[in-house]
Short mmCIF file of C-alpha atoms in Angstrom, two decimals:
data_model
loop_
_atom_site.label_atom_id
_atom_site.label_comp_id
_atom_site.label_asym_id
_atom_site.label_seq_id
_atom_site.Cartn_x
_atom_site.Cartn_y
_atom_site.Cartn_z
CA MET A 498 -85.67 -263.68 -4.26
CA PRO A 499 -85.04 -267.43 -4.82
CA ILE A 500 -84.58 -269.08 -1.14
CA PHE A 501 -84.03 -272.34 0.00
CA ASN A 502 -84.20 -273.20 3.67
CA GLY A 503 -83.57 -269.45 4.67
CA GLU A 504 -85.79 -269.32 7.97
CA ARG A 505 -82.97 -267.68 9.95
CA TYR A 506 -82.75 -264.48 7.87
CA VAL A 507 -85.91 -263.86 5.16
CA SER A 508 -88.10 -262.27 7.69
CA GLU A 509 -85.53 -259.60 7.87
CA ALA A 510 -84.81 -259.77 4.04
CA ILE A 511 -88.49 -258.94 2.84
CA SER A 512 -88.87 -256.22 5.65
CA SER A 513 -85.94 -254.62 4.16
CA ILE A 514 -87.72 -255.12 0.66
CA LEU A 515 -91.19 -254.00 1.54
CA ASP A 516 -90.32 -250.85 3.59
CA GLN A 517 -88.42 -249.63 0.35
CA SER A 518 -88.93 -245.80 -0.27
CA TYR A 519 -89.44 -246.70 -3.55
CA LEU A 520 -93.14 -248.14 -3.18
CA ASP A 521 -94.02 -249.12 -6.55
CA LEU A 522 -92.20 -253.01 -6.41
CA GLU A 523 -93.49 -256.66 -6.20
CA LEU A 524 -91.67 -259.21 -4.76
CA VAL A 525 -91.86 -262.96 -6.37
CA ILE A 526 -90.65 -265.42 -4.09
CA CYS A 527 -89.67 -268.48 -5.61
CA ASP A 528 -89.32 -271.65 -2.36
CA ASN A 529 -87.03 -273.75 -3.90
CA ALA A 530 -88.93 -276.99 -1.84
CA SER A 531 -87.43 -275.53 1.92
CA THR A 532 -87.79 -277.94 4.45
CA ASP A 533 -87.64 -275.59 7.65
CA ARG A 534 -90.01 -272.70 7.96
CA THR A 535 -89.36 -270.72 4.95
CA GLU A 536 -92.62 -271.09 3.28
CA GLU A 537 -94.72 -270.32 6.52
CA ILE A 538 -92.96 -267.31 6.89
CA CYS A 539 -93.30 -266.81 3.31
CA ARG A 540 -96.85 -267.36 3.21
CA ARG A 541 -97.09 -264.93 6.20
CA PHE A 542 -95.58 -262.19 4.26
CA ALA A 543 -97.92 -262.62 1.16
CA ARG A 544 -101.54 -262.61 3.31
CA ALA A 545 -100.42 -259.36 4.89
CA ASP A 546 -98.83 -257.53 1.45
CA ARG A 547 -100.35 -258.05 -1.90
CA ARG A 548 -97.03 -256.65 -3.31
CA VAL A 549 -96.02 -260.29 -2.00
CA ARG A 550 -96.26 -263.74 -5.01
CA TYR A 551 -94.98 -267.03 -2.91
CA TYR A 552 -94.17 -269.74 -5.31
CA ARG A 553 -92.89 -273.26 -4.28
CA ASN A 554 -91.05 -275.84 -6.46
CA PRO A 555 -92.27 -279.30 -6.04
CA THR A 556 -88.60 -280.33 -5.43
CA ASN A 557 -85.63 -278.36 -5.11
CA ILE A 558 -84.11 -277.80 -8.97
CA GLY A 559 -81.25 -276.07 -8.48
CA ALA A 560 -80.05 -272.78 -7.57
CA HIS A 561 -79.68 -271.11 -10.74
CA PRO A 562 -82.93 -272.76 -12.31
CA ASN A 563 -84.81 -271.28 -9.59
CA TYR A 564 -82.90 -267.89 -9.86
CA ASN A 565 -84.11 -267.82 -13.61
CA ARG A 566 -87.76 -268.96 -12.39
CA THR A 567 -87.89 -265.53 -10.24
CA TYR A 568 -87.23 -263.37 -13.99
CA GLU A 569 -89.37 -265.53 -15.67
CA LEU A 570 -92.32 -264.55 -13.08
CA ALA A 571 -91.67 -261.09 -12.37
CA ASN A 572 -93.35 -258.35 -14.29
CA GLY A 573 -92.12 -254.27 -14.28
CA THR A 574 -89.76 -252.15 -15.76
CA TYR A 575 -87.10 -253.24 -13.34
CA PHE A 576 -85.56 -256.43 -12.23
CA LYS A 577 -83.20 -257.49 -8.89
CA TRP A 578 -82.12 -260.68 -7.87
CA VAL A 579 -82.65 -260.64 -3.49
CA PRO A 580 -80.99 -263.22 -1.71
CA HIS A 581 -82.39 -264.29 1.24
CA ASP A 582 -79.95 -263.63 3.80
CA ASP A 583 -78.78 -259.76 2.23
CA VAL A 584 -80.80 -256.89 3.53
CA LEU A 585 -81.29 -253.34 1.69
CA HIS A 586 -81.10 -249.89 2.90
CA LYS A 587 -84.75 -247.98 2.56
CA ASP A 588 -82.97 -245.84 -0.20
CA TYR A 589 -81.74 -248.96 -2.21
CA LEU A 590 -84.22 -248.66 -5.13
CA SER A 591 -84.98 -245.01 -5.44
CA ALA A 592 -81.33 -244.47 -5.94
CA CYS A 593 -80.78 -247.15 -8.14
CA VAL A 594 -83.67 -246.34 -10.63
CA ALA A 595 -82.69 -242.78 -10.37
CA ALA A 596 -79.43 -242.91 -11.93
CA LEU A 597 -81.26 -245.92 -14.36
CA GLU A 598 -83.64 -243.05 -15.80
CA ALA A 599 -80.88 -240.59 -15.81
CA ASN A 600 -78.22 -242.85 -17.87
CA PRO A 601 -80.51 -244.64 -20.39
CA ASP A 602 -77.69 -246.30 -22.07
CA ALA A 603 -76.71 -248.36 -18.93
CA VAL A 604 -77.74 -251.53 -17.98
CA VAL A 605 -77.55 -252.27 -14.64
CA CYS A 606 -77.13 -250.61 -11.30
CA GLN A 607 -75.11 -251.67 -8.26
CA THR A 608 -74.60 -249.78 -4.91
CA GLN A 609 -71.31 -250.28 -2.49
CA LEU A 610 -71.75 -253.17 -0.08
CA ASP A 611 -71.76 -253.16 3.43
CA PHE A 612 -70.81 -256.31 4.49
CA ILE A 613 -72.31 -257.86 8.17
CA ASP A 614 -71.86 -261.16 10.20
CA GLU A 615 -74.77 -263.73 11.15
CA ALA A 616 -75.77 -261.56 13.77
CA GLY A 617 -76.07 -258.39 11.63
CA GLY A 618 -72.61 -257.22 12.87
CA PRO A 619 -70.26 -254.80 10.66
CA LEU A 620 -67.02 -256.07 9.20
CA GLY A 621 -66.55 -253.37 6.66
CA THR A 622 -67.93 -251.61 3.34
CA CYS A 623 -66.62 -251.72 -0.37
CA GLY A 624 -67.38 -251.35 -3.66
CA THR A 625 -68.22 -253.92 -6.36
CA ASP A 626 -64.66 -253.63 -7.69
CA LEU A 627 -65.70 -253.24 -11.30
CA VAL A 628 -64.34 -249.98 -12.27
CA GLY A 629 -64.23 -249.61 -15.72
CA ALA A 630 -67.69 -251.10 -16.87
CA GLN A 631 -68.91 -247.33 -16.88
CA GLN A 632 -67.56 -247.02 -19.97
CA LYS A 633 -68.63 -245.97 -23.12
CA GLU A 634 -67.47 -248.48 -25.45
CA PRO A 635 -68.19 -252.47 -24.96
CA HIS A 636 -64.94 -254.00 -25.83
CA LEU A 637 -63.22 -251.63 -22.73
CA ARG A 638 -66.13 -252.97 -20.83
CA PHE A 639 -65.91 -256.54 -22.12
CA ALA A 640 -62.04 -256.23 -21.06
CA THR A 641 -63.26 -254.93 -17.62
CA ALA A 642 -65.66 -257.75 -17.13
CA VAL A 643 -63.18 -260.82 -18.59
CA LEU A 644 -59.73 -259.57 -17.30
CA LYS A 645 -60.38 -257.75 -13.73
CA PRO A 646 -60.64 -259.47 -10.82
CA HIS A 647 -64.17 -259.06 -9.08
CA ASN A 648 -66.58 -260.15 -6.94
CA CYS A 649 -69.92 -260.36 -9.59
CA TYR A 650 -71.79 -258.71 -7.08
CA GLU A 651 -73.26 -256.25 -10.27
CA VAL A 652 -75.33 -259.83 -10.64
CA MET A 653 -77.64 -258.48 -7.81
CA GLY A 654 -77.95 -255.01 -8.91
CA LEU A 655 -81.20 -253.70 -10.08
CA PHE A 656 -81.42 -254.38 -14.05
CA ARG A 657 -83.45 -253.06 -16.73
CA ARG A 658 -85.38 -256.17 -17.41
CA ALA A 659 -85.52 -255.43 -21.09
CA VAL A 660 -81.59 -256.22 -21.01
CA LEU A 661 -82.29 -259.77 -19.25
CA ARG A 662 -84.93 -260.69 -21.90
CA ASP A 663 -82.56 -262.69 -24.44
CA SER A 664 -79.72 -262.91 -22.37
CA ILE A 665 -78.24 -266.15 -20.63
CA LEU A 666 -79.37 -265.40 -18.01
CA LEU A 667 -77.66 -267.73 -14.78
CA MET A 668 -76.21 -271.01 -16.35
CA SER A 669 -75.82 -273.83 -14.73
CA PHE A 670 -72.26 -273.98 -13.58
CA HIS A 671 -69.95 -271.94 -10.67
CA GLY A 672 -69.05 -268.52 -12.23
CA ALA A 673 -71.94 -268.15 -14.34
CA ASP A 674 -72.31 -264.82 -12.87
CA ARG A 675 -69.41 -263.88 -14.20
CA ALA A 676 -70.24 -265.13 -17.10
CA LEU A 677 -74.05 -262.96 -17.15
CA ILE A 678 -72.05 -259.88 -16.16
CA ALA A 679 -69.43 -260.35 -19.30
CA GLU A 680 -72.31 -260.53 -21.90
CA LEU A 681 -74.20 -257.43 -20.45
CA THR A 682 -71.25 -255.32 -20.37
CA LEU A 683 -71.46 -255.80 -24.52
CA ARG A 684 -75.18 -254.23 -24.10
CA GLY A 685 -74.63 -251.09 -22.13
CA ARG A 686 -72.81 -249.30 -19.16
CA PHE A 687 -72.89 -250.64 -15.59
CA LEU A 688 -73.97 -247.61 -13.08
CA HIS A 689 -72.45 -247.64 -9.37
CA VAL A 690 -73.95 -245.40 -6.41
CA ALA A 691 -71.42 -244.62 -3.95
CA GLN A 692 -73.19 -245.32 -1.05
CA PRO A 693 -73.49 -248.67 1.25
CA LEU A 694 -77.12 -248.90 0.33
CA LEU A 695 -76.72 -253.20 0.35
CA ARG A 696 -75.87 -255.06 3.23
CA VAL A 697 -74.58 -258.42 2.41
CA ARG A 698 -74.14 -261.05 5.04
CA ASP A 699 -71.22 -263.32 5.10
CA HIS A 700 -72.25 -266.77 7.16
CA LYS A 701 -70.71 -270.22 7.20
CA ASP A 702 -73.19 -271.65 4.84
CA ARG A 703 -72.74 -269.35 2.19
CA TYR A 704 -72.75 -271.55 -1.02
CA THR A 705 -68.47 -270.27 -1.23
CA ARG A 706 -67.85 -271.38 1.68
CA SER A 707 -70.00 -274.74 2.40
CA ARG A 708 -69.54 -276.28 -1.03
CA THR A 709 -65.90 -276.55 -2.61
CA LYS A 710 -66.34 -280.11 -4.57
CA PRO A 711 -66.53 -279.66 -7.99
CA LYS A 712 -69.74 -282.26 -7.97
CA GLU A 713 -70.98 -280.36 -4.90
CA ARG A 714 -71.36 -277.18 -6.97
CA ALA A 715 -72.37 -278.45 -9.82
CA ALA A 716 -75.51 -279.87 -8.30
CA TRP A 717 -76.16 -276.81 -6.30
CA HIS A 718 -76.52 -275.02 -9.53
CA ASP A 719 -79.07 -277.51 -10.82
CA ALA A 720 -80.14 -280.94 -9.42
CA ARG A 721 -80.44 -282.60 -13.09
CA LEU A 722 -76.25 -282.14 -12.55
CA LYS A 723 -75.68 -284.33 -9.37
CA GLY A 724 -72.95 -286.65 -9.49
CA ARG A 725 -71.60 -285.38 -12.76
CA HIS A 726 -68.10 -283.87 -13.53
CA SER A 727 -68.03 -280.27 -13.87
CA PHE A 728 -65.19 -277.97 -15.64
CA PRO A 729 -66.35 -274.53 -14.38
CA THR A 730 -63.65 -272.67 -16.13
CA TRP A 731 -63.76 -273.92 -19.32
CA ARG A 732 -66.46 -273.63 -19.62
CA LEU A 733 -66.65 -270.22 -18.64
CA TYR A 734 -64.01 -269.32 -21.24
CA ARG A 735 -66.12 -271.15 -23.93
CA GLU A 736 -69.05 -268.83 -22.87
CA TYR A 737 -66.99 -265.66 -23.28
CA TRP A 738 -66.35 -266.37 -26.59
CA ALA A 739 -69.73 -267.81 -27.64
CA MET A 740 -71.07 -264.60 -26.40
CA LEU A 741 -68.90 -262.05 -28.17
CA PHE A 742 -69.90 -263.56 -31.38
CA ARG A 743 -73.30 -263.51 -30.78
CA ALA A 744 -73.03 -259.81 -29.64
CA LYS A 745 -75.17 -257.29 -32.10
CA LEU A 746 -72.03 -254.94 -32.46
CA ALA A 747 -69.81 -254.12 -35.19
CA ALA A 748 -67.49 -256.70 -36.69
CA SER A 749 -64.56 -254.15 -35.99
CA LYS A 750 -66.00 -253.72 -32.06
CA LYS A 751 -65.85 -257.50 -31.96
CA ALA A 752 -62.48 -257.77 -33.04
CA LEU A 753 -61.48 -255.16 -30.18
CA ALA A 754 -63.13 -257.44 -27.42
CA VAL A 755 -60.66 -261.09 -29.02
CA LEU A 756 -57.60 -259.13 -27.40
CA PRO A 757 -58.86 -259.37 -23.48
CA LEU A 758 -60.05 -263.27 -24.69
CA LEU A 759 -56.76 -263.73 -25.52
CA GLN A 760 -55.05 -262.12 -22.20
CA TRP A 761 -57.20 -263.91 -20.04
CA TRP A 762 -55.00 -266.73 -20.11
CA PHE A 763 -52.12 -264.96 -18.18
CA VAL A 764 -54.27 -263.01 -16.03
CA ASN A 765 -56.13 -263.91 -12.19
CA TRP A 766 -54.28 -267.55 -12.79
CA ASN A 767 -56.89 -268.61 -15.18
CA ALA A 768 -54.34 -271.02 -16.72
CA ALA A 769 -53.85 -272.73 -13.11
CA ARG A 770 -57.76 -272.80 -12.31
CA MET A 771 -58.28 -274.67 -16.32
CA VAL A 772 -55.50 -277.42 -14.81
CA VAL A 773 -57.01 -278.11 -11.09
CA ASP A 774 -60.62 -278.28 -12.79
CA LEU A 775 -58.56 -281.05 -14.82
CA LEU A 776 -57.25 -282.69 -11.62
CA ALA A 777 -60.53 -282.33 -10.01
CA VAL A 778 -62.17 -285.28 -11.72
CA VAL A 779 -59.55 -287.56 -9.79
CA VAL A 780 -59.11 -285.56 -6.63
CA PRO A 781 -61.87 -283.65 -6.07
CA GLY A 782 -60.69 -282.20 -3.04
CA ILE A 783 -57.98 -280.06 -4.96
CA VAL A 784 -60.52 -277.26 -5.66
CA GLY A 785 -60.91 -276.21 -2.49
CA ARG A 786 -57.29 -276.48 -1.00
CA ALA A 787 -56.36 -274.42 -4.34
CA GLU A 788 -58.70 -271.91 -3.43
CA SER A 789 -57.49 -271.80 0.09
CA LEU A 790 -54.05 -271.62 -0.90
CA LYS A 791 -54.67 -268.46 -3.25
CA GLN A 792 -56.56 -266.74 -0.39
CA LYS A 793 -53.81 -267.01 2.07
CA ILE A 794 -50.73 -266.90 0.49
CA LEU A 795 -51.27 -264.94 -2.99
CA THR A 796 -54.67 -262.86 -3.13
CA PRO A 797 -57.75 -263.16 -1.74
CA ALA A 798 -60.77 -262.82 -3.65
CA PRO A 799 -62.37 -259.16 -3.72
CA GLY A 800 -64.70 -258.28 -1.41
CA ILE A 801 -65.34 -259.85 1.68
CA ASP A 802 -62.37 -261.66 1.87
CA GLN A 803 -60.11 -258.62 1.01
CA LEU A 804 -62.04 -257.28 4.06
CA ARG A 805 -61.51 -259.87 6.15
CA LYS A 806 -57.57 -260.51 5.59
CA LYS A 807 -57.43 -256.22 5.87
CA SER A 808 -58.69 -256.18 9.43
CA GLN A 809 -56.56 -259.05 10.26
CA ARG A 810 -53.10 -257.06 8.88
CA GLY A 811 -54.93 -254.03 11.40
#
């Protein structure tokens, strides 16, 4: 559990982990130099349950380096990132472990998502939208990840820890979760449990809602990037090509996976996103305005935004 100033929700999140029906677990908490009561709350849980290990960074290193540190400190066969504001159903781990053990060629398992508001009230249930990542052929899974709109919540699924060992993990740019998902589709199948066992909290302080300017996002991802220009769409596309060349696949399989990268320019407004990245150097606010326009007039982002728009249509 990577965390920064999560005093409002962290107790519920930790309790949901420790109350799992799957008992053989450890909880590694990496506190990114919180300034609220987060440390006090987490240390209290660590004293009460030896399965909890608490670490604190001297300074805030940025979200993604902190996420990666939790992986480096973890042990075990399986691994999962848990945001401090999400809540696990008591059978989440049991269901995902069972699915992975029954499918040795799979690399990650995720359940349906049950979205909740700040107070825990229901907002709606949906899947992760990555239909197609369960297929046998790696180029078809890769095409799904690269071309299909999805909410990236596979990155919060239960992984085989060994699969992440030599992966890119979470790189320091907006869209790094999408890059990791794409890389893992080249390594194995994704599994989906058709039960809403993960409660995802939507609130105004979530990263995607509270930070819309490129420099703000860059600094949030990695403190070393404070004040620097960011071109995340260009970086994502570059990483797609790089991971494909690195992949341990036959040349024929790699050739088949090139086609989605050529198609990428013509789907999901990707070419327009590239232009917005460039314009944001001189007009930083254009990123937020472009995203808002797409949500209102064109297509909402998969997940909570789709659920909200559906409820408004009523």
